Coordinates of C-alpha atoms and ligand atoms in Angstrom, one line a residue:
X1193 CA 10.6 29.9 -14.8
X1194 CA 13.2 31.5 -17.6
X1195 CA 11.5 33.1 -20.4
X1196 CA 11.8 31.8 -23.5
X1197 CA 12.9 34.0 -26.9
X1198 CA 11.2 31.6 -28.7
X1199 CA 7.7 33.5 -29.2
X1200 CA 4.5 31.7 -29.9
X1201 CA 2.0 33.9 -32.4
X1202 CA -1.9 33.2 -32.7
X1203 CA -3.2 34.2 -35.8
X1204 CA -7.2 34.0 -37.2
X1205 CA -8.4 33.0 -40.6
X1206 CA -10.9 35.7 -40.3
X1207 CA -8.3 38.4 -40.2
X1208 CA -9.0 39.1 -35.9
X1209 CA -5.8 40.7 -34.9
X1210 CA -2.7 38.1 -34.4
X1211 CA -0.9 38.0 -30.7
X1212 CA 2.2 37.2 -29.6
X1213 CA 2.4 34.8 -26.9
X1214 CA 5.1 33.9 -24.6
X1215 CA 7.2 30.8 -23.7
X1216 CA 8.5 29.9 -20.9
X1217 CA 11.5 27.1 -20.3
X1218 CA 11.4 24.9 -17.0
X1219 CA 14.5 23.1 -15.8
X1220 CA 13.5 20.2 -17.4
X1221 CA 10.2 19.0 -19.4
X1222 CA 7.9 20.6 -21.8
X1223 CA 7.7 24.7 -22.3
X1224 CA 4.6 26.8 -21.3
X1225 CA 3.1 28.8 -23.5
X1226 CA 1.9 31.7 -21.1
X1227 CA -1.8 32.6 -22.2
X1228 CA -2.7 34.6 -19.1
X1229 CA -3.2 37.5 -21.6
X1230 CA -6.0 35.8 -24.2
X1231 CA -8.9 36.6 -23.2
X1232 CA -8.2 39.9 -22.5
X1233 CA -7.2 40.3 -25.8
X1234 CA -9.0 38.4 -27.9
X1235 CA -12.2 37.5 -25.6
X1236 CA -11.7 33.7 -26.2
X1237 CA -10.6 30.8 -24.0
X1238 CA -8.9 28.3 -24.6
X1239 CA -10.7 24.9 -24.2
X1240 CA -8.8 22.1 -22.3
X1241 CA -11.5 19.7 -20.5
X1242 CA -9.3 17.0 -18.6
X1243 CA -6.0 19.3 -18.5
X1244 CA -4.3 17.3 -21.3
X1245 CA -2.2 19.9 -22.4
X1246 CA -2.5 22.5 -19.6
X1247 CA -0.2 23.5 -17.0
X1248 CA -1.6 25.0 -14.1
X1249 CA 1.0 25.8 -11.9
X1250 CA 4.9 26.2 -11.7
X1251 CA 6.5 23.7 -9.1
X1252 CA 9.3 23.0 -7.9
X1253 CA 8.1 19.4 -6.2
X1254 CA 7.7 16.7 -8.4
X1255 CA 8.7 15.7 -12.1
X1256 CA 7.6 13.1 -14.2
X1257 CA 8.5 12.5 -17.8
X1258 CA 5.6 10.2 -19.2
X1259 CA 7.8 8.6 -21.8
X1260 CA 10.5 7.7 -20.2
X1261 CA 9.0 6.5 -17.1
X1262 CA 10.9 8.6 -14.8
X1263 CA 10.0 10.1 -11.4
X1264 CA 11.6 13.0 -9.1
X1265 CA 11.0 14.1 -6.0
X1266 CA 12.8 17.2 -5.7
X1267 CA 15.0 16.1 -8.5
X1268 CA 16.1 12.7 -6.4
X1269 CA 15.1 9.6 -8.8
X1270 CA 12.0 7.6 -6.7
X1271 CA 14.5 4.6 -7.1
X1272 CA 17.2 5.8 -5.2
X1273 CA 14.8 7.0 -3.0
X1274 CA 12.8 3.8 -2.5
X1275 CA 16.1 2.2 -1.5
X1276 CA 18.2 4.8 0.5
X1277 CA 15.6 6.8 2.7
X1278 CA 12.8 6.1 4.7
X1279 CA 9.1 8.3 4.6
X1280 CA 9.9 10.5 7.2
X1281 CA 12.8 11.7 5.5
X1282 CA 11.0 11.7 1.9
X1283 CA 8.6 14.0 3.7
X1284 CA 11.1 16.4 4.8
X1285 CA 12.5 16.2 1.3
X1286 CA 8.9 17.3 -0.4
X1287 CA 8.1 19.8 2.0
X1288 CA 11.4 21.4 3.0
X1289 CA 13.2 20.8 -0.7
X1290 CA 15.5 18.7 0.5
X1291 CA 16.5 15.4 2.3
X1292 CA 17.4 16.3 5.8
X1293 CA 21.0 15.8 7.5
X1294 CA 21.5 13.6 10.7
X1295 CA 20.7 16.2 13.2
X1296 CA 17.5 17.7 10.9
X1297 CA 16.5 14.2 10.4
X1298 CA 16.2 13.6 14.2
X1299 CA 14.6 17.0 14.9
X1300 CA 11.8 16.3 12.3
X1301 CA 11.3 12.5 13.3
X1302 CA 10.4 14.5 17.3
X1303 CA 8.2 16.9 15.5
X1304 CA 6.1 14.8 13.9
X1305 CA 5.8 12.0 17.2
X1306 CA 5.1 14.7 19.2
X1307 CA 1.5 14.8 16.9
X1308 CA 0.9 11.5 16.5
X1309 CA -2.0 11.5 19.0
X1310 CA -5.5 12.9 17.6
X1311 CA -7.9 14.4 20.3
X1312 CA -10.1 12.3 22.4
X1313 CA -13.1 13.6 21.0
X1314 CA -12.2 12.0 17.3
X1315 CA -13.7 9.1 18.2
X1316 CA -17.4 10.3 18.6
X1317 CA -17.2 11.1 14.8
X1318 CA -16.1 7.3 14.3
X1319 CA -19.3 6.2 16.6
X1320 CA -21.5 8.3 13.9
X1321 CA -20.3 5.6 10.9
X1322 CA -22.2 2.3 10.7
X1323 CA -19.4 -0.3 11.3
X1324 CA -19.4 -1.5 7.4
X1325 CA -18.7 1.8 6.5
X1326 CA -16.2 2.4 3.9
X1327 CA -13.1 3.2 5.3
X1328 CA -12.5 6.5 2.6
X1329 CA -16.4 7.3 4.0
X1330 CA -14.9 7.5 7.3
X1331 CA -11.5 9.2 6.2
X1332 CA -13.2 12.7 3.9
X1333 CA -15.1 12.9 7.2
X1334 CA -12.4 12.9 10.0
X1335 CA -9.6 14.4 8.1
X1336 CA -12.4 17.6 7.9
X1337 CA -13.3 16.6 11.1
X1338 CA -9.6 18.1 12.0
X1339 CA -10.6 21.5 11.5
X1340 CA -12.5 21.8 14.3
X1341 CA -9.6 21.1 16.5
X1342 CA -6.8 23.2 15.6
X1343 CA -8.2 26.8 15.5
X1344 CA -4.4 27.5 16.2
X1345 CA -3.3 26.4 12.4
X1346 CA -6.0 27.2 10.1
X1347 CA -4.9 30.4 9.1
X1348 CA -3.4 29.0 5.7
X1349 CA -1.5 32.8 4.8
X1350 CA 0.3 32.6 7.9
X1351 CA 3.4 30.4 7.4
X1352 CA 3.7 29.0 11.2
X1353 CA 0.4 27.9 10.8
X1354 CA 1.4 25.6 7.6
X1355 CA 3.8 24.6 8.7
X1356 CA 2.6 23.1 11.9
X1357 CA -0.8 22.0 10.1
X1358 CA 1.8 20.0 7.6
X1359 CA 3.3 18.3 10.8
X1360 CA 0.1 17.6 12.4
X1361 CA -1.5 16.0 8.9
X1362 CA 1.8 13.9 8.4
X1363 CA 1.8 12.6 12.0
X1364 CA -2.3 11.7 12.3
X1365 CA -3.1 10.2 9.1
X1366 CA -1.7 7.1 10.3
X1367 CA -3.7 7.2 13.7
X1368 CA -6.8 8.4 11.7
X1369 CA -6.5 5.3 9.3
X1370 CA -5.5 3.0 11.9
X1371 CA -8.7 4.1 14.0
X1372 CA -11.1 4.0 10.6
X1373 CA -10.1 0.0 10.1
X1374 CA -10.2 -0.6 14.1
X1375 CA -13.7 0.5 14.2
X1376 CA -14.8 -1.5 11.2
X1377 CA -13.3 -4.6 13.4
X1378 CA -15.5 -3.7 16.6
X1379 CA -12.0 -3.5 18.2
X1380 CA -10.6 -1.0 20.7
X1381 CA -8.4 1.8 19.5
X1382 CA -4.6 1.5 19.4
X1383 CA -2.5 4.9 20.9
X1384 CA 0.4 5.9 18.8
X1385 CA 3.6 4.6 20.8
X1386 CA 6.4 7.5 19.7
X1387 CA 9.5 5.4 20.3
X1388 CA 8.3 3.3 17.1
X1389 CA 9.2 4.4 13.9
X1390 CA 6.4 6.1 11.7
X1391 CA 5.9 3.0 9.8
X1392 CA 6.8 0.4 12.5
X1393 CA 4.0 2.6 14.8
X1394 CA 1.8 2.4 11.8
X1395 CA 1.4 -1.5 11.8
X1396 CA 1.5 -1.6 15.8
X1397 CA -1.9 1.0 15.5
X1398 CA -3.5 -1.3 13.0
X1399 CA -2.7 -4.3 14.1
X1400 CA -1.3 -4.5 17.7
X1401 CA -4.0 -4.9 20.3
X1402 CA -4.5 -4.9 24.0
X1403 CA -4.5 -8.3 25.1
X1404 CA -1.2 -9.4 23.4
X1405 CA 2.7 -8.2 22.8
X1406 CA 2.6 -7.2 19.7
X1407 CA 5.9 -8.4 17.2
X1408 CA 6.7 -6.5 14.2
X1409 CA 8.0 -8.4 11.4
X1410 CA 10.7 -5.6 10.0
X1411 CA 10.2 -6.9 6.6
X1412 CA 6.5 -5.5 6.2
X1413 CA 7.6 -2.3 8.0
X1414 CA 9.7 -1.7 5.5
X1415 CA 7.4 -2.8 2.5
X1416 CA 4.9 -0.1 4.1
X1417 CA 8.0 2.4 4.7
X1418 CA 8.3 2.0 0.4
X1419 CA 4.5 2.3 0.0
X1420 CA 4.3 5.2 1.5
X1421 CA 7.2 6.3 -0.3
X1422 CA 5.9 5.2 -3.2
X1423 CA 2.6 7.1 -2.6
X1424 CA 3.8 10.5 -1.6
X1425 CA 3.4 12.8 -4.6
X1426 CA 2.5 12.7 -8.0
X1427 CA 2.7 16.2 -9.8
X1428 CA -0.8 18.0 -10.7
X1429 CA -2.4 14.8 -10.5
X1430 CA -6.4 14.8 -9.8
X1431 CA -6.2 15.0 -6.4
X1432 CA -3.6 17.6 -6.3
X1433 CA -4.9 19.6 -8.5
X1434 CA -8.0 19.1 -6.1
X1435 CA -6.3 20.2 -3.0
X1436 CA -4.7 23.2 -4.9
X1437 CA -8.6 24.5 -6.3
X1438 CA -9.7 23.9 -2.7
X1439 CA -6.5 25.6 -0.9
X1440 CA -6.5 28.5 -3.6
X1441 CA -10.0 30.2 -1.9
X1442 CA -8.1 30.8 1.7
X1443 CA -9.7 27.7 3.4
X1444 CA -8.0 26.2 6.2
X1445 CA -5.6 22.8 5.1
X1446 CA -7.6 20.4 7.3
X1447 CA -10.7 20.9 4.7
X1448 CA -8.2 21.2 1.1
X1449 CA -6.9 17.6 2.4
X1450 CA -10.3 16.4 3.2
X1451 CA -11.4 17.6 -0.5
X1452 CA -8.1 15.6 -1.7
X1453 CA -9.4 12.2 0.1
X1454 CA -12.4 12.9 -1.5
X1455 CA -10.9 12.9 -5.2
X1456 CA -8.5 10.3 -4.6
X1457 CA -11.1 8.0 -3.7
X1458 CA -12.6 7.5 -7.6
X1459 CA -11.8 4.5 -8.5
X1460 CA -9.9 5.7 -12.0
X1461 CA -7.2 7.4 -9.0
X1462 CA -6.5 6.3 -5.8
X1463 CA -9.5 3.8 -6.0
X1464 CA -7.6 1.6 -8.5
X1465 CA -5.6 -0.4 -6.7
X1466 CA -9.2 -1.7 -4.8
X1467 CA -10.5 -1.8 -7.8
X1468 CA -7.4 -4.0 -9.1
X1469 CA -7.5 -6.5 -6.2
X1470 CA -10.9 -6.9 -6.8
X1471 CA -10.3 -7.7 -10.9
X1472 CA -8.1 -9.8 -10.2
X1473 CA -10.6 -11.8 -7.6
X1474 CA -13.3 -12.3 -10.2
X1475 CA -10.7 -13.5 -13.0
X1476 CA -9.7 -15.9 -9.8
X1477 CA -13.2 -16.8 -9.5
X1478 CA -13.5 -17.2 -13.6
X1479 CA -11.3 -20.0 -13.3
X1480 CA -7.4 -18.1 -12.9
X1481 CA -4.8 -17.9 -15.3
X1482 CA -6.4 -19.9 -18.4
X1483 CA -9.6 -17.1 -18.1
X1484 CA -7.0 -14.2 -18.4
X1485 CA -8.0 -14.2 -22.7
X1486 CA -11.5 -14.3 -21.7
X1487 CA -11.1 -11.3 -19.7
X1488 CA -8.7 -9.2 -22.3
X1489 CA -11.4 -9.8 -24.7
X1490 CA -14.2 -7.7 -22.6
X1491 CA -11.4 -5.5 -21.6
X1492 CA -11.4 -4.6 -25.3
X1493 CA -15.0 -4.8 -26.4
X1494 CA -15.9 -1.3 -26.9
X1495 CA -19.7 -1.7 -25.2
X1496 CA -18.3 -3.5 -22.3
X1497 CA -17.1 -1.2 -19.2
X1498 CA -14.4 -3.3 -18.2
X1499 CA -11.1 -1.8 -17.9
X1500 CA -7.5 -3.5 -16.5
X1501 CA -7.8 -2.1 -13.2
X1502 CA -3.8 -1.0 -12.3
X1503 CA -2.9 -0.4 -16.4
X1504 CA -2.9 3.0 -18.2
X1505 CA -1.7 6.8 -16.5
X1506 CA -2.7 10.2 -18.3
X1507 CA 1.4 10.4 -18.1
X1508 CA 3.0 7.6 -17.9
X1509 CA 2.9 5.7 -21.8
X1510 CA 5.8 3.7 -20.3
X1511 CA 6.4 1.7 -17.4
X1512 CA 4.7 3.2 -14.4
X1513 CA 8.6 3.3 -12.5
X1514 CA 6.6 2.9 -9.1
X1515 CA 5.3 -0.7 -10.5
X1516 CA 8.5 -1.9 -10.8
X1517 CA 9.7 -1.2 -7.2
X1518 CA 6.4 -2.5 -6.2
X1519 CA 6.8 -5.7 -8.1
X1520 CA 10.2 -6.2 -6.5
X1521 CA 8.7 -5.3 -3.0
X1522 CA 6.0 -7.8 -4.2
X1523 CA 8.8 -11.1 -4.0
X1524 CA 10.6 -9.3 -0.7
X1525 CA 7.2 -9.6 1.0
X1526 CA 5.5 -12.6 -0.4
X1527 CA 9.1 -14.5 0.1
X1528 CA 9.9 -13.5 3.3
X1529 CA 5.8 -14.9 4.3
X1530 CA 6.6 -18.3 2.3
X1531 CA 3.8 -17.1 0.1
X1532 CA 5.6 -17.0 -3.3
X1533 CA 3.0 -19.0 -4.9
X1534 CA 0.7 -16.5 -3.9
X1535 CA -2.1 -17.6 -6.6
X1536 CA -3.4 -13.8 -7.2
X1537 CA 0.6 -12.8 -7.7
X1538 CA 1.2 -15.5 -9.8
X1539 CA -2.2 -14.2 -11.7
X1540 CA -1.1 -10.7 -11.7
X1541 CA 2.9 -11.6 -13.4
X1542 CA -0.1 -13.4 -15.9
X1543 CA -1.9 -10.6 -16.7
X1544 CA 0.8 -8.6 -17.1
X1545 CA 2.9 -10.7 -19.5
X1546 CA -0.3 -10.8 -21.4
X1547 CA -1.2 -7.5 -21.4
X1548 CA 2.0 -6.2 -22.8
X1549 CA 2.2 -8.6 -25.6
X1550 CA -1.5 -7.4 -26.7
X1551 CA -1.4 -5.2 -29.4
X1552 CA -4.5 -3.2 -27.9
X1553 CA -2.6 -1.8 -24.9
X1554 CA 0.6 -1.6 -26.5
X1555 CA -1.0 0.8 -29.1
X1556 CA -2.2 3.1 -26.4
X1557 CA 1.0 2.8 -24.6
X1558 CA -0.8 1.4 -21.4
X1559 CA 1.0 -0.1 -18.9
X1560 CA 1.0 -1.3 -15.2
X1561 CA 0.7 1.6 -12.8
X1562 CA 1.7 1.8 -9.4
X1563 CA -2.0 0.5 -8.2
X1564 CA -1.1 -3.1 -10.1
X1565 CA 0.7 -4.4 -7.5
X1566 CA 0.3 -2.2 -4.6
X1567 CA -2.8 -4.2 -3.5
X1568 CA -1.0 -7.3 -3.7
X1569 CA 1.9 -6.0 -1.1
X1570 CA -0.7 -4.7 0.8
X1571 CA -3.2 -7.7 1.1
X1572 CA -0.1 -9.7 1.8
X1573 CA 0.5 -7.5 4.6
X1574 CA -2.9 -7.7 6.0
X1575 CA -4.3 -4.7 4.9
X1576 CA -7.9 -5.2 4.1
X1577 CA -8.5 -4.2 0.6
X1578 CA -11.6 -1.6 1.4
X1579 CA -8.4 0.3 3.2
X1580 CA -5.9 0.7 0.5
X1581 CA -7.2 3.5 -0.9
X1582 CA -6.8 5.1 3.2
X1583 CA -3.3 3.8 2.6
X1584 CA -3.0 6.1 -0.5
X1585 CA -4.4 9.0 1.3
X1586 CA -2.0 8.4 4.5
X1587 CA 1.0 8.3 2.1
X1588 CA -0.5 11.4 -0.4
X1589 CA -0.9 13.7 2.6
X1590 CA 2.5 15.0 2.5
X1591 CA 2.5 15.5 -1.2
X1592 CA -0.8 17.2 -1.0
X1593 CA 0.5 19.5 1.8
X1594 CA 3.7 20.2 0.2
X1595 CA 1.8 21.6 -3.2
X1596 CA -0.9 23.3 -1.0
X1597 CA 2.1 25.3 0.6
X1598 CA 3.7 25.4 -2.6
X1599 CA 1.2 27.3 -3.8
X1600 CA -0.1 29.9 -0.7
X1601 CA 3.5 30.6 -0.6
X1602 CA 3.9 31.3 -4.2
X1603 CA 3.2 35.5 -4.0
X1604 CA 1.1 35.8 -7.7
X1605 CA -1.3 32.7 -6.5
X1606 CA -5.3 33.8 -7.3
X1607 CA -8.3 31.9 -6.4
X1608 CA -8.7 29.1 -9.3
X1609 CA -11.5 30.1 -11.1
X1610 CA -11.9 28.2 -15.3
X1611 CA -14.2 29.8 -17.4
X1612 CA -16.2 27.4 -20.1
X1613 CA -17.7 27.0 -23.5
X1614 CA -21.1 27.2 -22.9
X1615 CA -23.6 25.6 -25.1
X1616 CA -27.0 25.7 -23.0
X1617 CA -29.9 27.6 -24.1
X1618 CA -29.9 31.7 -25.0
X1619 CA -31.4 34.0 -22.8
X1620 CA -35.4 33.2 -22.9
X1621 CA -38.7 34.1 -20.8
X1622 CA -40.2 32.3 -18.2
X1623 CA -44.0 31.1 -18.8
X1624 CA -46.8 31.4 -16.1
X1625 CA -47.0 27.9 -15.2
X1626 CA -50.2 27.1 -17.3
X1627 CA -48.4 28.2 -20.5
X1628 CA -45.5 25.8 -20.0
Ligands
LIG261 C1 -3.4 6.9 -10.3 O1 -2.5 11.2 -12.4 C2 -1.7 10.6 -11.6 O2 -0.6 10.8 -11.4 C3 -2.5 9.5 -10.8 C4 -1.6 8.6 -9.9 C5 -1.0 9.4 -8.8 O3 0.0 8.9 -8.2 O4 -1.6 10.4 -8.3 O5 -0.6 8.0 -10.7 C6 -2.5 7.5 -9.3 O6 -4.5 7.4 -10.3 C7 -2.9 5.8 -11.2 C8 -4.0 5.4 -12.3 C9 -5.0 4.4 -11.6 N1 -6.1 4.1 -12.4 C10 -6.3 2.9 -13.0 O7 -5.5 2.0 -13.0 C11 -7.7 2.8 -13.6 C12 -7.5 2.1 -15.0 N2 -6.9 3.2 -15.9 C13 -7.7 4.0 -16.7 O8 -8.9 4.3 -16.1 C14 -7.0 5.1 -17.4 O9 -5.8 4.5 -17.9 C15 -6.6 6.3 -16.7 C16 -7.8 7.0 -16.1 C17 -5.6 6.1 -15.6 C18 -6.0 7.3 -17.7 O10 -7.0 7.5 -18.7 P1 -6.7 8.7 -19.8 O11 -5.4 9.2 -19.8 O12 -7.9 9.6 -19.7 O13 -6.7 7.8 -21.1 P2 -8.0 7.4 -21.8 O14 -9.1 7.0 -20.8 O15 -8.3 8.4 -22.8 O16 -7.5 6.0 -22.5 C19 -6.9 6.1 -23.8 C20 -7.4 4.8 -24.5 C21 -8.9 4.6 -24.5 O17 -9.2 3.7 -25.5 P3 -9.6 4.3 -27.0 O18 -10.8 5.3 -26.7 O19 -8.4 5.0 -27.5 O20 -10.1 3.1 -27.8 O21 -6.9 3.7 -23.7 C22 -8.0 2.9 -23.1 C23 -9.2 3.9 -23.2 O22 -10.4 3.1 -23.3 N3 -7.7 2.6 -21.8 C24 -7.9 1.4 -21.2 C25 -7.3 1.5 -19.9 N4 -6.8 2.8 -19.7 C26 -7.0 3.4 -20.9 N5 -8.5 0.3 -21.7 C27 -8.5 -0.7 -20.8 N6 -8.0 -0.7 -19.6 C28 -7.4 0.4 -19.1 N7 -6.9 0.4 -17.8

């Protein structure tokens, strides 16, 4: 980060001594006004609940500009992305800072087969979980669960050891996932096969089984290839910034992931694009696309709780641009399935229309995220919708492990420790308990 010689100055009314703050420039994007020095100085904080207008960390990863609607990985638009590389080699872009050549390409596709396979012990954990359990239950357990396995790459300082714990979380999250949904159908476990590719062994895991060739249908491989894509970081988003907290007191990565999973699963996050397939179920059940008013106006009513599941983003106050491939992967999949008249699509395109000729979300610049259609894809897919939120976490994995390693690696890290305003009581005496 280049420092600015634009200097920011903090005076008080009440005549406290003014300070001089610095500015720093990124390569792109807002500056940073560097306020490591306040409270030394002036014994306040600043007060930022939420993060709206705090940058924790400097990154080199992922960059999103709100307004315009644009997203980098690595400084690569997600659109060019979406339609000229596969995950595997959007993973070696996020975690190695750039995409890989022929030859790195193959040598990363054989490191991360070469983990695909979780230990045989994993699936006691499973046997634990009632069968209805929900599949993100399942997930925060076993992706902790992982910790116990690989004493050999939990020392997080030690850069062999994150960067083989990287591999090993890219490579299992699918097997995890696809073992979380198999156990929810009572049916056995599918192994990895490694001559697949990630996403192609992906589907084969979740829904291949033993009694039957399994055919892949290369359309949906791909349409899951581009959710994962899609998926696989975000900038200091909740999550993220969850893993980073977690990874920033020395614990080992299996347990910072496990705390991401955890965050991701609320259903203003990851938990949306359930939470969108669902909406869009009751406004089915309300009676479709003539019930979409009916539902805008408790979307709006202040004492209802009702949001538009898959519309508004802390950043985005433009078009989420992950929506738009998503819509567009939307018509390849539902087309190539004869489903075009798909009645939740056709509801969703509804909605959506409607939503963005409403003044109330066009004030507050909300529009459809990447969960609005992502549930679609995935249902037409065959995804269950309790598992699209382990979908998210499979694709977020790499994203999370790439800022996690970001971060360890980055020499000035501390432990993450806010302070806060506190407004509880003063300092008091306690009563014997028959003067209370
Ligand atoms: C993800 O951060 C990331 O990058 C996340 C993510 C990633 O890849 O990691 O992009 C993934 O989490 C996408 C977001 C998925 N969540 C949803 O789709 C849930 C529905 N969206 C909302 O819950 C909301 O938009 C948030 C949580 C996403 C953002 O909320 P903010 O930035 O805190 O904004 P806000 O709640 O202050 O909303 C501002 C106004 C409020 O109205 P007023 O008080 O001004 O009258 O907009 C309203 C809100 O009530 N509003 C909505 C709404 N979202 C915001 N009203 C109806 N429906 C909505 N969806």
């Amino acid at each position: 980060m280049t420092p600015s010689d634009v200097k920011a100055t903090l005076s008080f009314s009440d005549g406290s001594p003014s300070m001089d703050l610095p500015l720093y420039k990124g390569s792109i994007g807002p500056d940073v006004i560097d306020i490591r020095k306040l409270y030394g100085q002036t014994g306040k904080f600043t007060y930022d609940p939420g993060f709206l207008s705090t940058a924790s960390c400097n990154s080199t990863i992922t960059y999103i500009d709100g307004d315009k609607g644009e997203l980098l990985y690595r400084g690569y638009p997600i659109e060019q992305l979406a339609k000229n590389c596969d995950f595997l080699e959007t993973c070696h872009l996020l975690l190695y800072g750039d995409l890989p050549d022929e030859a790195q390409k193959k040598d990363f596709t054989a490191r991360v087969s070469n983990h695909t396979m979780v230990n045989e012990q994993m699936q006691f954990f499973l046997r634990g979980f009632r069968r209805d359990a929900h599949p993100m239950a399942i997930m925060t357990g076993l992706v902790g669960a992982l910790s116990a396995f690989y004493h050999d790459s939990t020392d997080i300082n030690n850069p062999v050891h994150r960067d083989i714990a990287a591999i090993r979380l890219i490579a299992k999250m699918p097997t995890l996932v696809a073992m979380a949904y198999k156990y929810t159908q009572g049916q056995p476990y599918m192994y990895p096969k490694n001559k697949l590719s990630y996403s192609a062994n992906f589907m084969q895991m979740m829904f291949a089984n033993p009694c039957e060739d399994y055919e892949q249908n290369d359309v949906l491989v791909r349409a899951m290839d581009r959710i994962f894509i899609l998926h696989a970081d975000h900038e200091q988003n909740a999550s993220t910034s969850t893993v980073r907290l977690c990874g920033s007191s020395g614990t080992n990565p299996f347990a910072a992931i496990a705390a991401g999973v955890a965050c991701l699963w609320g259903p203003s996050h990851g938990g949306a694009n359930e939470a969108c397939l669902n909406m869009l179920g009751d406004i089915q059940k309300m009676g479709g696309v003539e019930k979409i008013g009916e539902f805008i106006k408790q979307v709006k009513d202040k004492n209802s709780t009702v949001k538009l599941m898959g519309f508004g983003h802390r950043v985005y106050k433009n078009y989420d641009p992950r929506a738009t491939l998503m819509r567009e992967t939307c018509h390849e999949v539902l087309g190539a399935l004869g489903l075009q008249n798909d009645p939740l699509f056709k509801l969703a395109m509804a909605l959506e229309k409607i939503a963005l000729e409403d003044d109330y979300f066009v004030s507050r610049k909300l529009y459809p995220n990447v969960d609005f259609y992502s549930g679609i894809v995935q249902r037409a897919i065959g995804i269950p919708v309790p598992l699209f939120t382990a979908i998210f976490a499979l694709a977020r994995t790499v994203g999370w492990v790439a800022q996690l390693n970001e971060m360890i690696g980055d020499p000035e890290y501390k432990i993450g420790r806010p302070r806060q305003l506190y407004v509880g009581a003063v300092a008091r005496d306690v009563k014997p308990i028959g003067d209370r």
